[in-house]
Amino acid sequence: RSGLEKRRAPSQKPQTAHARVHRTCRSMRARSHALAIVICGAVGFRGAAGQVRNATFVECGGHFAHTCEDCIKSLHKKCEGDCELHEGTCTEKKSAMKVKETTNWLKEIIDFAVSACIMAFFAYLYKSQVVNKLPHDKIAAVESEPDPLVTLRQRDLGLFACCRQGSTCAYAVFCTPLVAAKNFEVGNVMKFWPSCILLYLTMALPPCLCCFVGLKTYLSSKLKRNMGMEGSACKDFCLNLCCTWCEIGRESMEV
């Protein structure tokens, strides 16, 4: 019996070590998910932070206020510095307004460049650690329109299906262009980097928001065609306009 116990004892140590390694890997995976969500969350709230930094102030005699009128009424200061009297009213000088507009433009450009660099760095990690490890041959590309005699299958998942998976929901909200680009590459619609760059630019630039909805609708229709699912351009446009995050999360679960 003692000999049998001695022979069993070494076999139990690798199991314990294996369990320890498994717990360590699971902990590291959870931390990496948390770090990814924090980084993408910081990038996602870039616009709100930029609006706070771009709040306009005027200088009047060494003091700052939102408007020249506030310098006189609230601070009880003279109309000087960036302000001047014009027809009995304290108004901001034109030269100060031009400098302020130029400064705000520079802040927007620097802010956009910094956030783009952060997103590009995380996109590289996301592609190497997630996208490249997914199978790319399960969904075949369909170049022609589907045969009208062929019955397309309906979508099995509901619009809010991603809410049941916390990680998928968080990635779809805070890393929207990355998850969408992953869906389109795995679905053989478009490569990861072109779709990621196009989606990020159209999302980050407010005038291009309509372009983002149109681009996302077009790519999503091709993704559904490759997966043999029925789709409607009007319905897809409304979903991408009003429920973008939920739609991207559902597509992520489908591919």
Short mmCIF file of C-alpha atoms in Angstrom, two decimals:
data_model
loop_
_atom_site.label_atom_id
_atom_site.label_comp_id
_atom_site.label_asym_id
_atom_site.label_seq_id
_atom_site.Cartn_x
_atom_site.Cartn_y
_atom_site.Cartn_z
CA ARG A 1 0.00 0.00 0.00
CA SER A 2 2.80 2.40 0.86
CA GLY A 3 4.45 1.59 -2.47
CA LEU A 4 1.19 2.29 -4.30
CA GLU A 5 0.82 5.64 -2.53
CA LYS A 6 4.37 6.53 -3.47
CA ARG A 7 3.64 5.73 -7.11
CA ARG A 8 0.43 7.83 -7.04
CA ALA A 9 1.98 10.78 -5.30
CA PRO A 10 4.04 12.06 -8.25
CA SER A 11 1.01 11.81 -10.55
CA GLN A 12 -0.95 14.20 -8.32
CA LYS A 13 1.61 17.04 -8.48
CA PRO A 14 1.26 17.74 -12.20
CA GLN A 15 -2.51 17.99 -11.74
CA THR A 16 -2.06 20.55 -8.98
CA ALA A 17 0.45 22.49 -11.06
CA HIS A 18 -1.86 22.32 -14.07
CA ALA A 19 -4.74 23.70 -12.02
CA ARG A 20 -2.51 26.49 -10.75
CA VAL A 21 -1.44 27.41 -14.27
CA HIS A 22 -5.08 27.31 -15.41
CA ARG A 23 -6.10 29.70 -12.65
CA THR A 24 -3.21 32.02 -13.47
CA CYS A 25 -4.11 32.10 -17.17
CA ARG A 26 -7.75 32.74 -16.37
CA SER A 27 -6.76 35.62 -14.05
CA MET A 28 -4.46 37.12 -16.70
CA ARG A 29 -7.21 36.81 -19.31
CA ALA A 30 -9.66 38.63 -17.04
CA ARG A 31 -7.14 41.37 -16.38
CA SER A 32 -6.43 41.78 -20.08
CA HIS A 33 -10.17 42.10 -20.77
CA ALA A 34 -10.48 44.73 -18.02
CA LEU A 35 -7.47 46.65 -19.36
CA ALA A 36 -8.85 46.54 -22.90
CA ILE A 37 -12.20 47.88 -21.76
CA VAL A 38 -10.55 50.69 -19.76
CA ILE A 39 -8.37 51.73 -22.71
CA CYS A 40 -11.23 51.71 -25.18
CA GLY A 41 -13.45 53.48 -22.68
CA ALA A 42 -10.90 56.28 -22.38
CA VAL A 43 -10.81 56.57 -26.15
CA GLY A 44 -14.59 56.43 -26.40
CA PHE A 45 -15.05 59.38 -24.05
CA ARG A 46 -12.51 61.46 -25.95
CA GLY A 47 -15.19 63.72 -27.37
CA ALA A 48 -16.69 64.59 -24.01
CA ALA A 49 -13.29 65.44 -22.56
CA GLY A 50 -12.48 67.54 -25.60
CA GLN A 51 -15.63 69.56 -25.13
CA VAL A 52 -14.63 70.37 -21.56
CA ARG A 53 -11.13 71.45 -22.58
CA ASN A 54 -12.47 73.61 -25.39
CA ALA A 55 -14.63 75.71 -23.11
CA THR A 56 -14.09 79.34 -24.17
CA PHE A 57 -12.72 81.85 -21.70
CA VAL A 58 -11.72 85.46 -22.05
CA GLU A 59 -9.00 87.30 -20.15
CA CYS A 60 -9.90 90.62 -18.58
CA GLY A 61 -7.23 92.30 -16.47
CA GLY A 62 -5.57 89.07 -15.30
CA HIS A 63 -8.88 87.33 -14.60
CA PHE A 64 -10.82 84.83 -16.71
CA ALA A 65 -14.53 84.56 -17.42
CA HIS A 66 -16.79 82.89 -19.97
CA THR A 67 -17.78 86.15 -21.61
CA CYS A 68 -16.77 89.79 -21.46
CA GLU A 69 -20.10 90.61 -19.86
CA ASP A 70 -19.25 88.27 -16.97
CA CYS A 71 -16.03 90.22 -16.39
CA ILE A 72 -18.04 93.31 -15.58
CA LYS A 73 -21.10 91.81 -13.90
CA SER A 74 -19.63 88.89 -11.94
CA LEU A 75 -15.98 89.85 -11.42
CA HIS A 76 -16.55 93.61 -11.40
CA LYS A 77 -13.47 94.15 -13.58
CA LYS A 78 -12.75 96.65 -16.30
CA CYS A 79 -13.33 95.91 -19.94
CA GLU A 80 -9.70 95.20 -20.92
CA GLY A 81 -7.44 92.38 -22.04
CA ASP A 82 -9.34 90.30 -24.59
CA CYS A 83 -12.35 92.63 -24.24
CA GLU A 84 -13.07 96.10 -25.55
CA LEU A 85 -15.88 98.60 -25.43
CA HIS A 86 -17.92 98.74 -28.62
CA GLU A 87 -20.90 101.09 -28.73
CA GLY A 88 -21.17 101.00 -24.97
CA THR A 89 -21.04 97.20 -24.76
CA CYS A 90 -18.11 95.13 -23.55
CA THR A 91 -17.38 92.66 -26.37
CA GLU A 92 -14.55 90.33 -27.26
CA LYS A 93 -11.82 91.57 -29.59
CA LYS A 94 -11.72 90.08 -33.08
CA SER A 95 -8.04 89.23 -32.71
CA ALA A 96 -8.77 87.26 -29.54
CA MET A 97 -11.59 85.40 -31.27
CA LYS A 98 -9.28 84.35 -34.12
CA VAL A 99 -6.61 83.13 -31.72
CA LYS A 100 -9.23 81.18 -29.78
CA GLU A 101 -10.59 79.53 -32.92
CA THR A 102 -7.08 78.53 -34.04
CA THR A 103 -6.30 77.13 -30.58
CA ASN A 104 -9.49 75.09 -30.54
CA TRP A 105 -8.69 73.65 -33.97
CA LEU A 106 -5.20 72.66 -32.82
CA LYS A 107 -6.64 71.02 -29.71
CA GLU A 108 -9.09 69.04 -31.81
CA ILE A 109 -6.34 67.86 -34.17
CA ILE A 110 -3.99 66.85 -31.35
CA ASP A 111 -6.82 65.17 -29.47
CA PHE A 112 -7.85 63.20 -32.55
CA ALA A 113 -4.24 62.17 -33.31
CA VAL A 114 -3.64 60.93 -29.76
CA SER A 115 -6.87 58.92 -29.65
CA ALA A 116 -6.16 57.48 -33.12
CA CYS A 117 -2.72 56.30 -31.96
CA ILE A 118 -4.19 54.66 -28.87
CA MET A 119 -6.90 52.96 -30.91
CA ALA A 120 -4.37 51.80 -33.51
CA PHE A 121 -2.16 50.28 -30.81
CA PHE A 122 -5.04 48.39 -29.26
CA ALA A 123 -6.31 47.37 -32.72
CA TYR A 124 -2.93 45.74 -33.37
CA LEU A 125 -3.16 43.79 -30.11
CA TYR A 126 -6.79 42.88 -30.74
CA LYS A 127 -6.04 41.57 -34.22
CA SER A 128 -3.02 39.53 -33.14
CA GLN A 129 -4.60 38.07 -30.00
CA VAL A 130 -8.23 37.65 -31.10
CA VAL A 131 -8.91 38.07 -34.81
CA ASN A 132 -5.99 36.00 -36.11
CA LYS A 133 -6.97 33.06 -33.88
CA LEU A 134 -10.53 32.86 -35.21
CA PRO A 135 -11.39 30.52 -38.11
CA HIS A 136 -11.62 32.42 -41.40
CA ASP A 137 -12.90 29.59 -43.60
CA LYS A 138 -16.30 28.86 -42.06
CA ILE A 139 -18.04 31.74 -43.86
CA ALA A 140 -17.47 31.80 -47.62
CA ALA A 141 -17.65 34.98 -49.65
CA VAL A 142 -20.69 35.21 -51.95
CA GLU A 143 -20.07 37.54 -54.89
CA SER A 144 -23.43 37.25 -56.67
CA GLU A 145 -26.90 38.03 -55.42
CA PRO A 146 -28.72 35.10 -53.80
CA ASP A 147 -31.12 33.06 -55.90
CA PRO A 148 -34.71 34.26 -55.25
CA LEU A 149 -35.85 30.63 -55.23
CA VAL A 150 -33.51 29.82 -52.35
CA THR A 151 -35.00 30.40 -48.91
CA LEU A 152 -32.67 32.37 -46.67
CA ARG A 153 -32.62 31.55 -42.98
CA GLN A 154 -33.71 34.01 -40.34
CA ARG A 155 -31.45 35.28 -37.61
CA ASP A 156 -31.40 33.04 -34.54
CA LEU A 157 -30.30 35.75 -32.10
CA GLY A 158 -32.35 38.72 -30.97
CA LEU A 159 -31.22 42.31 -31.11
CA PHE A 160 -30.27 42.42 -27.43
CA ALA A 161 -28.61 38.99 -27.35
CA CYS A 162 -25.19 40.53 -26.63
CA CYS A 163 -26.50 41.88 -23.31
CA ARG A 164 -26.30 38.33 -21.95
CA GLN A 165 -22.53 38.32 -22.53
CA GLY A 166 -20.85 41.08 -20.59
CA SER A 167 -17.52 40.99 -22.44
CA THR A 168 -19.16 41.06 -25.89
CA CYS A 169 -21.39 43.94 -24.87
CA ALA A 170 -18.48 45.94 -23.41
CA TYR A 171 -16.30 45.42 -26.48
CA ALA A 172 -19.15 46.42 -28.80
CA VAL A 173 -19.74 49.65 -26.86
CA PHE A 174 -16.19 50.80 -26.17
CA CYS A 175 -14.34 49.21 -29.13
CA THR A 176 -17.00 49.55 -31.81
CA PRO A 177 -14.82 49.83 -34.96
CA LEU A 178 -12.56 46.97 -33.84
CA VAL A 179 -15.38 44.50 -33.21
CA ALA A 180 -17.14 45.47 -36.44
CA ALA A 181 -13.90 45.06 -38.40
CA LYS A 182 -13.41 41.65 -36.81
CA ASN A 183 -16.91 40.62 -37.92
CA PHE A 184 -16.28 41.72 -41.49
CA GLU A 185 -12.91 39.95 -41.77
CA VAL A 186 -14.14 36.67 -40.30
CA GLY A 187 -17.21 36.95 -42.54
CA ASN A 188 -15.01 37.48 -45.64
CA VAL A 189 -16.53 40.90 -46.34
CA MET A 190 -13.50 43.19 -45.94
CA LYS A 191 -10.06 42.95 -44.39
CA PHE A 192 -9.60 44.04 -40.80
CA TRP A 193 -7.43 47.14 -41.23
CA PRO A 194 -9.33 48.85 -44.11
CA SER A 195 -12.70 48.37 -42.43
CA CYS A 196 -11.34 49.38 -39.01
CA ILE A 197 -9.82 52.61 -40.36
CA LEU A 198 -12.91 53.53 -42.38
CA LEU A 199 -15.29 52.87 -39.50
CA TYR A 200 -13.12 54.75 -36.99
CA LEU A 201 -12.76 57.82 -39.20
CA THR A 202 -16.47 58.00 -39.95
CA MET A 203 -17.28 57.57 -36.25
CA ALA A 204 -14.71 60.04 -34.90
CA LEU A 205 -15.57 62.86 -37.31
CA PRO A 206 -19.09 64.20 -36.56
CA PRO A 207 -19.80 65.36 -40.14
CA CYS A 208 -19.20 61.78 -41.35
CA LEU A 209 -21.70 60.12 -39.00
CA CYS A 210 -24.19 59.54 -41.81
CA CYS A 211 -21.37 58.00 -43.84
CA PHE A 212 -20.70 55.61 -40.96
CA VAL A 213 -24.32 54.44 -40.92
CA GLY A 214 -24.35 53.98 -44.68
CA LEU A 215 -21.02 52.14 -44.71
CA LYS A 216 -22.01 49.91 -41.82
CA THR A 217 -25.33 49.08 -43.51
CA TYR A 218 -23.62 48.14 -46.77
CA LEU A 219 -21.01 45.92 -45.11
CA SER A 220 -23.59 44.30 -42.83
CA SER A 221 -25.78 43.41 -45.83
CA LYS A 222 -22.81 41.66 -47.44
CA LEU A 223 -22.09 39.85 -44.17
CA LYS A 224 -25.66 38.56 -43.99
CA ARG A 225 -25.46 37.44 -47.61
CA ASN A 226 -22.30 35.47 -46.91
CA MET A 227 -23.94 33.81 -43.91
CA GLY A 228 -27.09 32.99 -45.89
CA MET A 229 -29.35 35.22 -43.79
CA GLU A 230 -32.21 37.33 -45.02
CA GLY A 231 -31.87 41.08 -44.67
CA SER A 232 -33.51 44.34 -45.59
CA ALA A 233 -31.58 47.49 -46.47
CA CYS A 234 -34.15 49.74 -44.80
CA LYS A 235 -34.25 47.62 -41.63
CA ASP A 236 -30.47 47.36 -41.49
CA PHE A 237 -30.13 51.13 -41.88
CA CYS A 238 -32.53 51.77 -38.99
CA LEU A 239 -30.75 49.22 -36.78
CA ASN A 240 -27.33 50.72 -37.48
CA LEU A 241 -28.68 54.21 -36.88
CA CYS A 242 -30.53 53.61 -33.61
CA CYS A 243 -29.02 50.39 -32.17
CA THR A 244 -25.47 50.32 -33.52
CA TRP A 245 -23.84 48.68 -30.49
CA CYS A 246 -26.49 45.98 -30.14
CA GLU A 247 -26.32 45.17 -33.85
CA ILE A 248 -22.52 44.91 -33.82
CA GLY A 249 -22.63 42.73 -30.70
CA ARG A 250 -25.19 40.42 -32.31
CA GLU A 251 -23.07 40.13 -35.47
CA SER A 252 -20.05 39.31 -33.30
CA MET A 253 -21.92 36.42 -31.70
CA GLU A 254 -23.19 35.19 -35.09
CA VAL A 255 -19.79 35.03 -36.79
#
